Amino acid sequence: MITRVDERLRREAERYSFRFGCEACMAYDPDRRACAHAYPNGDHLDVDLSKVEKVVFCKEFEVG
Ligand code: SF4
């Protein structure tokens, strides 16, 4: 799912320590910087909300 990033989202993400990227997902393998479920993860890695205007959420994300 693609979501537009605006100032409100940035503020709330900071306030509530919002996690959505692979780095916070139980399926993330940090040694390989890859998804253990073999999904392409280029859109979900190293996302800096202060620098992007949209984010692509992974439907398989599960906080780890
Ligand atoms: S399931 Fe999705 S969010 Fe989790 S590591 Fe794989 S690509 Fe990233």
PDB file of C-alpha atoms and ligand atoms in Angstrom:
ATOM      1  CA  MET A   1       0.000   0.000   0.000  1.00  0.00           C
ATOM      2  CA  ILE A   2       1.345   3.404  -0.970  1.00  0.00           C
ATOM      3  CA  THR A   3       0.725   6.257   1.460  1.00  0.00           C
ATOM      4  CA  ARG A   4       1.502   9.923   1.029  1.00  0.00           C
ATOM      5  CA  VAL A   5       3.828  11.343   3.683  1.00  0.00           C
ATOM      6  CA  ASP A   6       2.890  14.741   5.042  1.00  0.00           C
ATOM      7  CA  GLU A   7       3.912  16.754   8.093  1.00  0.00           C
ATOM      8  CA  ARG A   8       1.188  15.218  10.225  1.00  0.00           C
ATOM      9  CA  LEU A   9       2.397  11.704   9.484  1.00  0.00           C
ATOM     10  CA  ARG A  10       5.981  12.752  10.216  1.00  0.00           C
ATOM     11  CA  ARG A  11       4.978  14.271  13.568  1.00  0.00           C
ATOM     12  CA  GLU A  12       2.868  11.301  14.606  1.00  0.00           C
ATOM     13  CA  ALA A  13       5.490   8.781  13.463  1.00  0.00           C
ATOM     14  CA  GLU A  14       8.022  10.534  15.682  1.00  0.00           C
ATOM     15  CA  ARG A  15       5.652  10.845  18.628  1.00  0.00           C
ATOM     16  CA  TYR A  16       4.533   7.211  18.590  1.00  0.00           C
ATOM     17  CA  SER A  17       7.806   5.642  17.387  1.00  0.00           C
ATOM     18  CA  PHE A  18       6.064   4.344  14.318  1.00  0.00           C
ATOM     19  CA  ARG A  19       7.754   1.272  12.792  1.00  0.00           C
ATOM     20  CA  PHE A  20       6.941  -0.044   9.357  1.00  0.00           C
ATOM     21  CA  GLY A  21      10.165  -0.908   7.528  1.00  0.00           C
ATOM     22  CA  CYS A  22      11.889  -4.226   7.090  1.00  0.00           C
ATOM     23  CA  GLU A  23      14.365  -3.356   9.838  1.00  0.00           C
ATOM     24  CA  ALA A  24      11.538  -3.691  12.387  1.00  0.00           C
ATOM     25  CA  CYS A  25       9.910  -6.751  10.816  1.00  0.00           C
ATOM     26  CA  MET A  26      10.237 -10.274  12.162  1.00  0.00           C
ATOM     27  CA  ALA A  27      10.938 -11.561   8.642  1.00  0.00           C
ATOM     28  CA  TYR A  28      13.957  -9.332   8.104  1.00  0.00           C
ATOM     29  CA  ASP A  29      17.379 -10.960   7.887  1.00  0.00           C
ATOM     30  CA  PRO A  30      19.850  -8.188   8.737  1.00  0.00           C
ATOM     31  CA  ASP A  31      22.904 -10.201   7.710  1.00  0.00           C
ATOM     32  CA  ARG A  32      21.649 -10.399   4.148  1.00  0.00           C
ATOM     33  CA  ARG A  33      19.546  -7.211   4.284  1.00  0.00           C
ATOM     34  CA  ALA A  34      16.882  -9.418   2.791  1.00  0.00           C
ATOM     35  CA  CYS A  35      13.387 -10.639   3.460  1.00  0.00           C
ATOM     36  CA  ALA A  36      13.211 -14.187   4.853  1.00  0.00           C
ATOM     37  CA  HIS A  37       9.972 -14.594   2.896  1.00  0.00           C
ATOM     38  CA  ALA A  38      11.859 -13.685  -0.279  1.00  0.00           C
ATOM     39  CA  TYR A  39       9.841 -10.554  -1.009  1.00  0.00           C
ATOM     40  CA  PRO A  40      11.557  -7.701  -2.796  1.00  0.00           C
ATOM     41  CA  ASN A  41      12.263  -5.167  -0.060  1.00  0.00           C
ATOM     42  CA  GLY A  42      13.836  -2.213  -1.813  1.00  0.00           C
ATOM     43  CA  ASP A  43      10.820  -0.017  -1.058  1.00  0.00           C
ATOM     44  CA  HIS A  44      10.795  -0.917   2.640  1.00  0.00           C
ATOM     45  CA  LEU A  45      14.439  -0.524   3.640  1.00  0.00           C
ATOM     46  CA  ASP A  46      16.211   2.569   4.978  1.00  0.00           C
ATOM     47  CA  VAL A  47      13.126   4.730   4.641  1.00  0.00           C
ATOM     48  CA  ASP A  48      13.652   8.167   6.170  1.00  0.00           C
ATOM     49  CA  LEU A  49      10.256   9.833   6.569  1.00  0.00           C
ATOM     50  CA  SER A  50      11.886  13.258   6.641  1.00  0.00           C
ATOM     51  CA  LYS A  51      13.119  12.733   3.079  1.00  0.00           C
ATOM     52  CA  VAL A  52      10.302  10.982   1.267  1.00  0.00           C
ATOM     53  CA  GLU A  53       6.882  12.058   0.057  1.00  0.00           C
ATOM     54  CA  LYS A  54       5.394   8.584   0.019  1.00  0.00           C
ATOM     55  CA  VAL A  55       5.975   5.218   1.639  1.00  0.00           C
ATOM     56  CA  VAL A  56       5.185   1.753   0.372  1.00  0.00           C
ATOM     57  CA  PHE A  57       3.914  -0.449   3.187  1.00  0.00           C
ATOM     58  CA  CYS A  58       4.453  -4.188   3.037  1.00  0.00           C
ATOM     59  CA  LYS A  59       1.328  -6.266   3.621  1.00  0.00           C
ATOM     60  CA  GLU A  60       3.431  -8.954   5.297  1.00  0.00           C
ATOM     61  CA  PHE A  61       4.992  -6.622   7.861  1.00  0.00           C
ATOM     62  CA  GLU A  62       4.871  -8.026  11.358  1.00  0.00           C
ATOM     63  CA  VAL A  63       6.746  -6.284  14.087  1.00  0.00           C
ATOM     64  CA  GLY A  64       9.579  -8.438  15.351  1.00  0.00           C
TER      65      GLY A  64
HETATM   66  S1  SF4 B   1       7.763  -9.256   5.100  1.00  0.00           S
HETATM   67 FE1  SF4 B   1       7.814  -7.253   4.097  1.00  0.00          FE
HETATM   68  S2  SF4 B   1       8.407  -5.809   5.729  1.00  0.00           S
HETATM   69 FE2  SF4 B   1       8.932  -7.881   6.424  1.00  0.00          FE
HETATM   70  S3  SF4 B   1      11.074  -8.174   5.805  1.00  0.00           S
HETATM   71 FE3  SF4 B   1       9.779  -9.005   4.157  1.00  0.00          FE
HETATM   72  S4  SF4 B   1       9.561  -7.317   2.673  1.00  0.00           S
HETATM   73 FE4  SF4 B   1      10.262  -6.446   4.625  1.00  0.00          FE
END
